[in-house]
């Protein structure tokens, strides 16, 4: 990135990606944004599940370095239309139910996109028992402003329609802070796009920047991307849950503005230790802000990619996102820039000898 203009362009890219409609299994709009942004800088191809691969050639045909970020976001799918016209839905990905209530959504049908709001039984009509129990996902419905099933059908709404948060990204008053939906993982997508724009052809490897699909629905697209690209090493770029919320306690490993988050562990993957150590070494050598985390929950595309063929050395580098898996997340451009710098430094370090050593000595 070069100065203030480069930063403004990166913010614009992040907001465009954030605004894209892309629940799990319906990533087409986001994939097209990704494709347009990199098509002048890389060769484009696709897997058969919907993933996109942007290949950037260096001065050697291998090792093959996969940079993976998922295009999809947590969303919903219409499972039925009640006689009253309200829509019942199932989750596409993991939601904490209380965050959904009274939020605005977009329902995409064959006749276009329809604004709705997520409702539940009003508290005025609840029994004491209902008031005192936790809200369940099954309590929710979407109100698109109609009064009957026939009116909903007339809008083109039908079973299987995808639903996404109706949120427009924006810059906040704090310099470098952005608010919007789906930074998990549009932040990772933006990092890959920016890297492919910045790279010349002097890196000692082949870089494949991939946008995967259905990560929020069991990392399905990671499996096909790995099969398609046959990588020698993988860096997963993620929008990772920030843990610097109020009253967070003494262990904070994902602070906004704290730098690129290097993940050693989550329940789905023990990261390749040699690769993680190399990332930390490069961050320290280049003065790149970073933070190291061991996660108690969650998982990424790395869980599938690491298992491909004979095994792929894999690690996760993330941009911390406050309130991930909700309608509104917050990120810091400082962390996005730090992540770009760190991955770029690694790309120029990962020649054949270094990658072979990591493969043979993962500890």
mmCIF file of C-alpha atoms in Angstrom:
data_model
loop_
_atom_site.group_PDB
_atom_site.id
_atom_site.type_symbol
_atom_site.label_atom_id
_atom_site.label_comp_id
_atom_site.label_asym_id
_atom_site.label_seq_id
_atom_site.Cartn_x
_atom_site.Cartn_y
_atom_site.Cartn_z
ATOM 1 C CA UNK A 1 0.000 0.000 0.000
ATOM 2 C CA UNK A 2 1.257 3.452 -0.838
ATOM 3 C CA UNK A 3 0.149 6.239 1.423
ATOM 4 C CA UNK A 4 -3.265 7.648 2.100
ATOM 5 C CA UNK A 5 -4.653 6.902 -1.389
ATOM 6 C CA UNK A 6 -3.774 3.217 -1.034
ATOM 7 C CA UNK A 7 -5.462 3.089 2.363
ATOM 8 C CA UNK A 8 -8.621 4.730 1.014
ATOM 9 C CA UNK A 9 -8.773 2.221 -1.856
ATOM 10 C CA UNK A 10 -8.376 -0.651 0.580
ATOM 11 C CA UNK A 11 -11.175 0.713 2.791
ATOM 12 C CA UNK A 12 -13.391 1.020 -0.297
ATOM 13 C CA UNK A 13 -12.644 -2.602 -1.225
ATOM 14 C CA UNK A 14 -13.419 -3.798 2.296
ATOM 15 C CA UNK A 15 -16.753 -2.004 2.349
ATOM 16 C CA UNK A 16 -17.727 -3.305 -1.094
ATOM 17 C CA UNK A 17 -16.931 -6.874 -0.032
ATOM 18 C CA UNK A 18 -18.759 -6.385 3.271
ATOM 19 C CA UNK A 19 -21.883 -5.126 1.509
ATOM 20 C CA UNK A 20 -21.990 -8.071 -0.886
ATOM 21 C CA UNK A 21 -24.827 -10.584 -0.506
ATOM 22 C CA UNK A 22 -23.246 -13.959 0.220
ATOM 23 C CA UNK A 23 -24.732 -16.390 2.741
ATOM 24 C CA UNK A 24 -23.245 -19.887 2.740
ATOM 25 C CA UNK A 25 -24.081 -21.576 -0.543
ATOM 26 C CA UNK A 26 -25.016 -18.284 -2.245
ATOM 27 C CA UNK A 27 -21.647 -16.554 -2.689
ATOM 28 C CA UNK A 28 -21.977 -15.505 -6.345
ATOM 29 C CA UNK A 29 -22.193 -11.739 -5.789
ATOM 30 C CA UNK A 30 -19.148 -11.705 -3.497
ATOM 31 C CA UNK A 31 -17.170 -13.956 -5.832
ATOM 32 C CA UNK A 32 -17.771 -11.488 -8.663
ATOM 33 C CA UNK A 33 -16.474 -8.597 -6.532
ATOM 34 C CA UNK A 34 -13.384 -10.671 -5.730
ATOM 35 C CA UNK A 35 -12.900 -11.615 -9.406
ATOM 36 C CA UNK A 36 -13.161 -8.043 -10.675
ATOM 37 C CA UNK A 37 -10.682 -6.847 -8.074
ATOM 38 C CA UNK A 38 -7.933 -9.340 -9.023
ATOM 39 C CA UNK A 39 -8.556 -10.158 -12.691
ATOM 40 C CA UNK A 40 -5.872 -7.721 -13.909
ATOM 41 C CA UNK A 41 -3.295 -9.203 -11.552
ATOM 42 C CA UNK A 42 -3.782 -12.974 -11.672
ATOM 43 C CA UNK A 43 -5.095 -15.873 -13.747
ATOM 44 C CA UNK A 44 -8.654 -16.807 -12.727
ATOM 45 C CA UNK A 45 -10.112 -20.297 -12.415
ATOM 46 C CA UNK A 46 -12.891 -21.996 -10.432
ATOM 47 C CA UNK A 47 -13.598 -25.243 -8.654
ATOM 48 C CA UNK A 48 -16.903 -27.049 -9.186
ATOM 49 C CA UNK A 49 -18.408 -25.985 -5.848
ATOM 50 C CA UNK A 50 -18.117 -22.265 -6.593
ATOM 51 C CA UNK A 51 -14.695 -21.377 -5.199
ATOM 52 C CA UNK A 52 -12.435 -18.969 -7.094
ATOM 53 C CA UNK A 53 -8.667 -19.258 -7.521
ATOM 54 C CA UNK A 54 -6.471 -16.323 -8.565
ATOM 55 C CA UNK A 55 -3.003 -17.575 -9.509
ATOM 56 C CA UNK A 56 -0.030 -15.210 -9.401
ATOM 57 C CA UNK A 57 3.227 -16.489 -10.880
ATOM 58 C CA UNK A 58 6.566 -15.741 -9.305
ATOM 59 C CA UNK A 59 10.057 -16.656 -10.524
ATOM 60 C CA UNK A 60 9.559 -20.367 -9.780
ATOM 61 C CA UNK A 61 6.622 -22.709 -10.540
ATOM 62 C CA UNK A 62 6.718 -24.138 -7.027
ATOM 63 C CA UNK A 63 6.290 -24.442 -4.133
ATOM 64 C CA UNK A 64 2.586 -23.742 -4.472
ATOM 65 C CA UNK A 65 1.433 -21.387 -1.712
ATOM 66 C CA UNK A 66 -2.320 -21.289 -1.077
ATOM 67 C CA UNK A 67 -3.845 -18.207 0.515
ATOM 68 C CA UNK A 68 -7.421 -19.075 1.465
ATOM 69 C CA UNK A 69 -10.288 -16.888 2.682
ATOM 70 C CA UNK A 70 -13.973 -17.743 2.622
ATOM 71 C CA UNK A 71 -16.434 -15.716 0.578
ATOM 72 C CA UNK A 72 -19.531 -16.707 2.530
ATOM 73 C CA UNK A 73 -21.141 -15.154 5.577
ATOM 74 C CA UNK A 74 -23.523 -16.450 8.211
ATOM 75 C CA UNK A 75 -27.075 -16.129 6.955
ATOM 76 C CA UNK A 76 -30.492 -17.754 6.917
ATOM 77 C CA UNK A 77 -32.686 -19.765 4.543
ATOM 78 C CA UNK A 78 -36.467 -19.721 4.213
ATOM 79 C CA UNK A 79 -37.890 -23.076 5.319
ATOM 80 C CA UNK A 80 -41.560 -22.190 5.153
ATOM 81 C CA UNK A 81 -44.202 -19.480 4.747
ATOM 82 C CA UNK A 82 -46.891 -19.314 7.427
ATOM 83 C CA UNK A 83 -50.543 -18.610 6.454
ATOM 84 C CA UNK A 84 -50.045 -15.131 7.934
ATOM 85 C CA UNK A 85 -47.156 -14.473 5.533
ATOM 86 C CA UNK A 86 -44.387 -14.642 8.115
ATOM 87 C CA UNK A 87 -41.278 -16.578 7.045
ATOM 88 C CA UNK A 88 -39.748 -19.323 9.151
ATOM 89 C CA UNK A 89 -36.043 -19.873 8.570
ATOM 90 C CA UNK A 90 -33.080 -22.114 9.354
ATOM 91 C CA UNK A 91 -29.569 -20.813 10.079
ATOM 92 C CA UNK A 92 -26.775 -20.944 7.518
ATOM 93 C CA UNK A 93 -23.869 -20.978 9.933
ATOM 94 C CA UNK A 94 -23.687 -20.288 13.640
ATOM 95 C CA UNK A 95 -25.769 -17.489 15.192
ATOM 96 C CA UNK A 96 -26.265 -16.473 18.817
ATOM 97 C CA UNK A 97 -30.060 -16.220 18.699
ATOM 98 C CA UNK A 98 -30.589 -13.039 20.795
ATOM 99 C CA UNK A 99 -28.450 -11.005 18.364
ATOM 100 C CA UNK A 100 -30.969 -11.630 15.579
ATOM 101 C CA UNK A 101 -34.117 -10.210 17.138
ATOM 102 C CA UNK A 102 -35.399 -6.944 15.596
ATOM 103 C CA UNK A 103 -32.614 -6.888 12.997
ATOM 104 C CA UNK A 104 -33.203 -5.920 9.374
ATOM 105 C CA UNK A 105 -32.548 -8.538 6.683
ATOM 106 C CA UNK A 106 -32.651 -8.963 2.910
ATOM 107 C CA UNK A 107 -34.589 -11.905 1.463
ATOM 108 C CA UNK A 108 -33.495 -12.715 -2.088
ATOM 109 C CA UNK A 109 -36.238 -14.194 -4.288
ATOM 110 C CA UNK A 110 -36.708 -14.810 -8.012
ATOM 111 C CA UNK A 111 -38.423 -11.398 -8.217
ATOM 112 C CA UNK A 112 -35.704 -9.451 -6.422
ATOM 113 C CA UNK A 113 -34.558 -8.580 -2.934
ATOM 114 C CA UNK A 114 -37.093 -7.829 -0.177
ATOM 115 C CA UNK A 115 -36.411 -6.037 3.081
ATOM 116 C CA UNK A 116 -37.690 -7.721 6.222
ATOM 117 C CA UNK A 117 -37.238 -7.615 9.965
ATOM 118 C CA UNK A 118 -36.698 -10.530 12.346
ATOM 119 C CA UNK A 119 -39.504 -10.715 14.859
ATOM 120 C CA UNK A 120 -40.760 -12.856 17.721
ATOM 121 C CA UNK A 121 -43.782 -12.836 19.998
ATOM 122 C CA UNK A 122 -43.981 -9.343 21.556
ATOM 123 C CA UNK A 123 -43.257 -9.237 25.305
ATOM 124 C CA UNK A 124 -46.673 -7.631 25.861
ATOM 125 C CA UNK A 125 -48.293 -10.960 24.983
ATOM 126 C CA UNK A 126 -45.858 -13.320 26.711
ATOM 127 C CA UNK A 127 -46.701 -15.404 29.731
ATOM 128 C CA UNK A 128 -44.403 -15.158 32.738
ATOM 129 C CA UNK A 129 -42.878 -18.493 31.763
ATOM 130 C CA UNK A 130 -42.163 -17.250 28.238
ATOM 131 C CA UNK A 131 -40.570 -14.066 29.558
ATOM 132 C CA UNK A 132 -38.242 -16.022 31.844
ATOM 133 C CA UNK A 133 -36.898 -18.582 29.362
ATOM 134 C CA UNK A 134 -34.096 -17.929 26.854
ATOM 135 C CA UNK A 135 -35.084 -16.937 23.338
ATOM 136 C CA UNK A 136 -34.940 -19.937 20.982
ATOM 137 C CA UNK A 137 -34.162 -19.853 17.288
ATOM 138 C CA UNK A 138 -37.530 -21.457 16.596
ATOM 139 C CA UNK A 139 -39.252 -18.449 18.200
ATOM 140 C CA UNK A 140 -38.083 -16.210 15.364
ATOM 141 C CA UNK A 141 -39.690 -15.347 12.050
ATOM 142 C CA UNK A 142 -39.129 -12.799 9.296
ATOM 143 C CA UNK A 143 -41.757 -10.134 8.617
ATOM 144 C CA UNK A 144 -41.618 -8.776 5.055
ATOM 145 C CA UNK A 145 -44.653 -6.534 5.559
ATOM 146 C CA UNK A 146 -47.307 -8.794 4.017
ATOM 147 C CA UNK A 147 -50.519 -10.109 5.550
ATOM 148 C CA UNK A 148 -50.839 -13.560 4.004
ATOM 149 C CA UNK A 149 -48.958 -16.427 2.390
ATOM 150 C CA UNK A 150 -50.397 -15.431 -1.009
ATOM 151 C CA UNK A 151 -48.931 -11.935 -0.690
ATOM 152 C CA UNK A 152 -45.515 -13.362 0.180
ATOM 153 C CA UNK A 153 -45.669 -15.751 -2.770
ATOM 154 C CA UNK A 154 -46.638 -12.844 -5.031
ATOM 155 C CA UNK A 155 -43.295 -11.250 -4.131
ATOM 156 C CA UNK A 156 -41.571 -14.347 -5.479
ATOM 157 C CA UNK A 157 -40.628 -15.622 -2.034
ATOM 158 C CA UNK A 158 -40.393 -19.390 -1.774
ATOM 159 C CA UNK A 159 -38.834 -22.160 0.268
ATOM 160 C CA UNK A 160 -35.049 -22.139 -0.073
ATOM 161 C CA UNK A 161 -34.601 -18.380 -0.557
ATOM 162 C CA UNK A 162 -31.394 -17.093 1.068
ATOM 163 C CA UNK A 163 -31.418 -14.317 3.660
ATOM 164 C CA UNK A 164 -28.597 -11.988 4.717
ATOM 165 C CA UNK A 165 -28.244 -9.041 7.110
ATOM 166 C CA UNK A 166 -29.302 -5.708 5.590
ATOM 167 C CA UNK A 167 -26.266 -3.659 6.590
ATOM 168 C CA UNK A 168 -24.138 -1.087 4.749
ATOM 169 C CA UNK A 169 -20.515 -0.776 5.835
ATOM 170 C CA UNK A 170 -19.246 2.632 6.966
ATOM 171 C CA UNK A 171 -16.191 4.372 8.353
ATOM 172 C CA UNK A 172 -16.493 5.244 12.039
ATOM 173 C CA UNK A 173 -15.358 8.423 13.790
ATOM 174 C CA UNK A 174 -12.276 6.672 15.140
ATOM 175 C CA UNK A 175 -9.687 6.824 12.319
ATOM 176 C CA UNK A 176 -9.239 3.435 10.684
ATOM 177 C CA UNK A 177 -12.281 1.806 12.313
ATOM 178 C CA UNK A 178 -14.876 0.282 9.981
ATOM 179 C CA UNK A 179 -18.303 -1.089 10.872
ATOM 180 C CA UNK A 180 -20.222 -3.539 8.715
ATOM 181 C CA UNK A 181 -21.399 -7.098 8.302
ATOM 182 C CA UNK A 182 -19.474 -10.212 7.237
ATOM 183 C CA UNK A 183 -15.936 -9.055 8.042
ATOM 184 C CA UNK A 184 -15.678 -12.760 8.863
ATOM 185 C CA UNK A 185 -14.366 -13.312 6.292
ATOM 186 C CA UNK A 186 -14.481 -10.429 3.858
ATOM 187 C CA UNK A 187 -11.489 -9.010 5.757
ATOM 188 C CA UNK A 188 -9.502 -12.094 4.750
ATOM 189 C CA UNK A 189 -10.728 -11.752 1.161
ATOM 190 C CA UNK A 190 -9.557 -8.127 1.076
ATOM 191 C CA UNK A 191 -6.124 -9.123 2.364
ATOM 192 C CA UNK A 192 -5.736 -11.614 -0.489
ATOM 193 C CA UNK A 193 -6.930 -9.125 -3.110
ATOM 194 C CA UNK A 194 -4.535 -6.452 -1.883
ATOM 195 C CA UNK A 195 -1.609 -8.878 -1.812
ATOM 196 C CA UNK A 196 -2.248 -9.977 -5.394
ATOM 197 C CA UNK A 197 -2.378 -6.317 -6.436
ATOM 198 C CA UNK A 198 0.922 -5.543 -4.729
ATOM 199 C CA UNK A 199 2.994 -8.575 -5.741
ATOM 200 C CA UNK A 200 5.471 -8.380 -8.587
ATOM 201 C CA UNK A 201 6.837 -11.562 -10.140
ATOM 202 C CA UNK A 202 9.980 -11.874 -8.032
ATOM 203 C CA UNK A 203 8.537 -14.066 -5.265
ATOM 204 C CA UNK A 204 10.136 -17.552 -5.183
ATOM 205 C CA UNK A 205 6.938 -19.569 -5.563
ATOM 206 C CA UNK A 206 3.493 -19.804 -7.108
ATOM 207 C CA UNK A 207 0.837 -17.937 -5.126
ATOM 208 C CA UNK A 208 -2.794 -19.030 -5.356
ATOM 209 C CA UNK A 209 -5.270 -16.646 -3.744
ATOM 210 C CA UNK A 210 -8.536 -18.492 -3.180
ATOM 211 C CA UNK A 211 -12.035 -17.479 -2.171
ATOM 212 C CA UNK A 212 -13.708 -20.575 -0.746
ATOM 213 C CA UNK A 213 -17.426 -21.274 -0.318
ATOM 214 C CA UNK A 214 -19.550 -22.718 2.483
ATOM 215 C CA UNK A 215 -16.988 -22.307 5.254
ATOM 216 C CA UNK A 216 -19.791 -21.383 7.642
ATOM 217 C CA UNK A 217 -21.578 -24.584 6.657
ATOM 218 C CA UNK A 218 -18.828 -27.033 7.560
ATOM 219 C CA UNK A 219 -15.827 -25.810 5.509
ATOM 220 C CA UNK A 220 -17.142 -27.586 2.412
ATOM 221 C CA UNK A 221 -15.341 -25.346 -0.067
ATOM 222 C CA UNK A 222 -11.972 -25.808 1.629
ATOM 223 C CA UNK A 223 -12.036 -29.469 0.663
ATOM 224 C CA UNK A 224 -12.585 -28.740 -3.029
ATOM 225 C CA UNK A 225 -10.101 -25.840 -3.135
ATOM 226 C CA UNK A 226 -7.379 -28.074 -1.715
ATOM 227 C CA UNK A 227 -8.164 -30.790 -4.256
ATOM 228 C CA UNK A 228 -8.094 -28.271 -7.104
ATOM 229 C CA UNK A 229 -4.937 -26.386 -6.149
ATOM 230 C CA UNK A 230 -2.822 -29.215 -4.654
ATOM 231 C CA UNK A 231 -0.945 -26.775 -2.369
ATOM 232 C CA UNK A 232 2.438 -27.364 -0.761
ATOM 233 C CA UNK A 233 1.627 -24.944 2.075
ATOM 234 C CA UNK A 234 -1.395 -22.919 3.129
ATOM 235 C CA UNK A 235 -2.049 -19.677 4.991
ATOM 236 C CA UNK A 236 -5.706 -19.193 5.917
ATOM 237 C CA UNK A 237 -6.733 -15.535 6.175
ATOM 238 C CA UNK A 238 -9.612 -15.028 8.574
ATOM 239 C CA UNK A 239 -11.801 -12.443 10.241
ATOM 240 C CA UNK A 240 -11.257 -13.745 13.751
ATOM 241 C CA UNK A 241 -13.433 -13.003 16.810
ATOM 242 C CA UNK A 242 -11.901 -10.157 18.828
ATOM 243 C CA UNK A 243 -11.771 -10.740 22.575
ATOM 244 C CA UNK A 244 -11.204 -7.182 23.796
ATOM 245 C CA UNK A 245 -14.845 -6.672 24.773
ATOM 246 C CA UNK A 246 -15.830 -4.989 28.037
ATOM 247 C CA UNK A 247 -14.876 -7.027 31.127
ATOM 248 C CA UNK A 248 -12.933 -9.453 28.936
ATOM 249 C CA UNK A 249 -10.528 -10.430 31.696
ATOM 250 C CA UNK A 250 -6.774 -10.647 31.741
ATOM 251 C CA UNK A 251 -6.183 -12.883 28.685
ATOM 252 C CA UNK A 252 -6.763 -10.775 25.561
ATOM 253 C CA UNK A 253 -5.314 -12.213 22.352
ATOM 254 C CA UNK A 254 -7.398 -10.464 19.698
ATOM 255 C CA UNK A 255 -7.347 -6.748 20.405
ATOM 256 C CA UNK A 256 -8.475 -4.234 17.762
ATOM 257 C CA UNK A 257 -5.378 -2.356 16.658
ATOM 258 C CA UNK A 258 -3.100 -5.024 18.157
ATOM 259 C CA UNK A 259 -1.901 -6.294 14.792
ATOM 260 C CA UNK A 260 -2.178 -9.502 12.802
ATOM 261 C CA UNK A 261 -3.475 -12.371 14.914
ATOM 262 C CA UNK A 262 -1.363 -15.528 14.596
ATOM 263 C CA UNK A 263 -3.326 -18.600 15.712
ATOM 264 C CA UNK A 264 -1.498 -21.558 17.236
ATOM 265 C CA UNK A 265 -4.573 -23.628 18.028
ATOM 266 C CA UNK A 266 -8.320 -23.955 17.801
ATOM 267 C CA UNK A 267 -10.387 -27.124 18.331
ATOM 268 C CA UNK A 268 -10.312 -27.883 14.599
ATOM 269 C CA UNK A 269 -6.550 -27.589 14.041
ATOM 270 C CA UNK A 270 -3.150 -27.444 15.688
ATOM 271 C CA UNK A 271 -1.303 -25.039 13.410
ATOM 272 C CA UNK A 272 2.017 -26.097 11.906
ATOM 273 C CA UNK A 273 4.439 -24.950 14.591
ATOM 274 C CA UNK A 274 7.384 -24.365 12.265
ATOM 275 C CA UNK A 275 5.241 -22.148 10.025
ATOM 276 C CA UNK A 276 3.839 -20.235 13.001
ATOM 277 C CA UNK A 277 7.337 -19.676 14.370
ATOM 278 C CA UNK A 278 8.476 -18.410 10.973
ATOM 279 C CA UNK A 279 5.558 -15.948 10.901
ATOM 280 C CA UNK A 280 6.458 -14.639 14.360
ATOM 281 C CA UNK A 281 10.107 -14.329 13.336
ATOM 282 C CA UNK A 282 9.173 -12.361 10.185
ATOM 283 C CA UNK A 283 6.844 -10.081 12.152
ATOM 284 C CA UNK A 284 9.567 -9.300 14.683
ATOM 285 C CA UNK A 285 12.235 -8.804 12.011
ATOM 286 C CA UNK A 286 10.042 -6.417 9.996
ATOM 287 C CA UNK A 287 8.496 -4.528 12.917
ATOM 288 C CA UNK A 288 4.988 -5.770 12.089
ATOM 289 C CA UNK A 289 2.478 -5.642 14.980
ATOM 290 C CA UNK A 290 1.161 -9.103 15.828
ATOM 291 C CA UNK A 291 -0.622 -11.025 18.561
ATOM 292 C CA UNK A 292 -0.608 -14.755 19.230
ATOM 293 C CA UNK A 293 -3.713 -16.694 20.196
ATOM 294 C CA UNK A 294 -4.762 -20.103 21.433
ATOM 295 C CA UNK A 295 -8.522 -20.378 20.841
ATOM 296 C CA UNK A 296 -10.898 -22.344 23.050
ATOM 297 C CA UNK A 297 -13.559 -22.528 20.327
ATOM 298 C CA UNK A 298 -14.136 -22.109 16.625
ATOM 299 C CA UNK A 299 -12.575 -23.498 13.478
ATOM 300 C CA UNK A 300 -11.536 -22.491 9.960
ATOM 301 C CA UNK A 301 -10.978 -23.804 6.448
ATOM 302 C CA UNK A 302 -7.569 -24.884 7.690
ATOM 303 C CA UNK A 303 -9.155 -27.903 9.340
ATOM 304 C CA UNK A 304 -9.908 -29.382 5.900
ATOM 305 C CA UNK A 305 -6.965 -28.058 3.908
ATOM 306 C CA UNK A 306 -4.343 -29.425 6.320
ATOM 307 C CA UNK A 307 -5.642 -32.971 5.710
ATOM 308 C CA UNK A 308 -5.410 -32.904 1.919
ATOM 309 C CA UNK A 309 -3.387 -35.700 0.269
ATOM 310 C CA UNK A 310 -0.252 -36.326 2.367
ATOM 311 C CA UNK A 311 -0.910 -33.280 4.528
ATOM 312 C CA UNK A 312 -0.474 -29.542 3.985
ATOM 313 C CA UNK A 313 1.408 -27.338 6.488
ATOM 314 C CA UNK A 314 -1.239 -24.809 7.454
ATOM 315 C CA UNK A 315 -1.650 -21.820 9.726
ATOM 316 C CA UNK A 316 -4.266 -19.103 10.322
ATOM 317 C CA UNK A 317 -3.540 -15.362 10.346
ATOM 318 C CA UNK A 318 -6.505 -13.206 11.258
ATOM 319 C CA UNK A 319 -7.872 -9.683 11.400
ATOM 320 C CA UNK A 320 -9.717 -9.326 14.746
ATOM 321 C CA UNK A 321 -13.434 -8.584 14.360
ATOM 322 C CA UNK A 322 -15.560 -7.353 17.234
ATOM 323 C CA UNK A 323 -19.036 -8.955 17.314
ATOM 324 C CA UNK A 324 -18.339 -11.541 14.582
ATOM 325 C CA UNK A 325 -21.366 -13.605 13.517
ATOM 326 C CA UNK A 326 -23.755 -10.741 14.096
ATOM 327 C CA UNK A 327 -25.232 -7.953 11.975
ATOM 328 C CA UNK A 328 -22.503 -5.443 12.829
ATOM 329 C CA UNK A 329 -18.798 -6.097 13.234
ATOM 330 C CA UNK A 330 -15.949 -3.642 13.786
ATOM 331 C CA UNK A 331 -12.410 -3.930 12.453
ATOM 332 C CA UNK A 332 -9.287 -1.757 12.494
ATOM 333 C CA UNK A 333 -7.426 -0.907 9.313
ATOM 334 C CA UNK A 334 -4.220 -1.127 11.349
ATOM 335 C CA UNK A 335 -4.802 -4.871 11.701
ATOM 336 C CA UNK A 336 -5.665 -5.285 8.025
ATOM 337 C CA UNK A 337 -2.457 -3.511 6.999
ATOM 338 C CA UNK A 338 -0.363 -5.517 9.474
ATOM 339 C CA UNK A 339 -1.808 -8.769 8.117
ATOM 340 C CA UNK A 340 -1.015 -7.772 4.531
ATOM 341 C CA UNK A 341 2.562 -6.871 5.470
ATOM 342 C CA UNK A 342 3.096 -10.104 7.373
ATOM 343 C CA UNK A 343 1.739 -12.417 4.680
ATOM 344 C CA UNK A 344 3.710 -10.558 2.022
ATOM 345 C CA UNK A 345 6.906 -11.034 4.033
ATOM 346 C CA UNK A 346 6.143 -14.748 4.331
ATOM 347 C CA UNK A 347 5.490 -15.106 0.601
ATOM 348 C CA UNK A 348 8.986 -13.836 -0.181
ATOM 349 C CA UNK A 349 10.464 -16.187 2.442
ATOM 350 C CA UNK A 350 8.728 -19.398 1.337
ATOM 351 C CA UNK A 351 11.016 -20.805 -1.329
ATOM 352 C CA UNK A 352 11.381 -24.516 -2.096
ATOM 353 C CA UNK A 353 14.009 -25.186 0.574
ATOM 354 C CA UNK A 354 12.089 -23.414 3.344
ATOM 355 C CA UNK A 355 8.796 -25.137 2.483
ATOM 356 C CA UNK A 356 10.412 -28.571 2.252
ATOM 357 C CA UNK A 357 11.982 -28.033 5.667
ATOM 358 C CA UNK A 358 8.603 -27.037 7.141
ATOM 359 C CA UNK A 359 7.003 -30.125 5.579
ATOM 360 C CA UNK A 360 9.648 -32.458 6.997
ATOM 361 C CA UNK A 361 10.047 -30.734 10.369
ATOM 362 C CA UNK A 362 6.640 -29.356 11.409
ATOM 363 C CA UNK A 363 7.683 -28.748 15.011
#
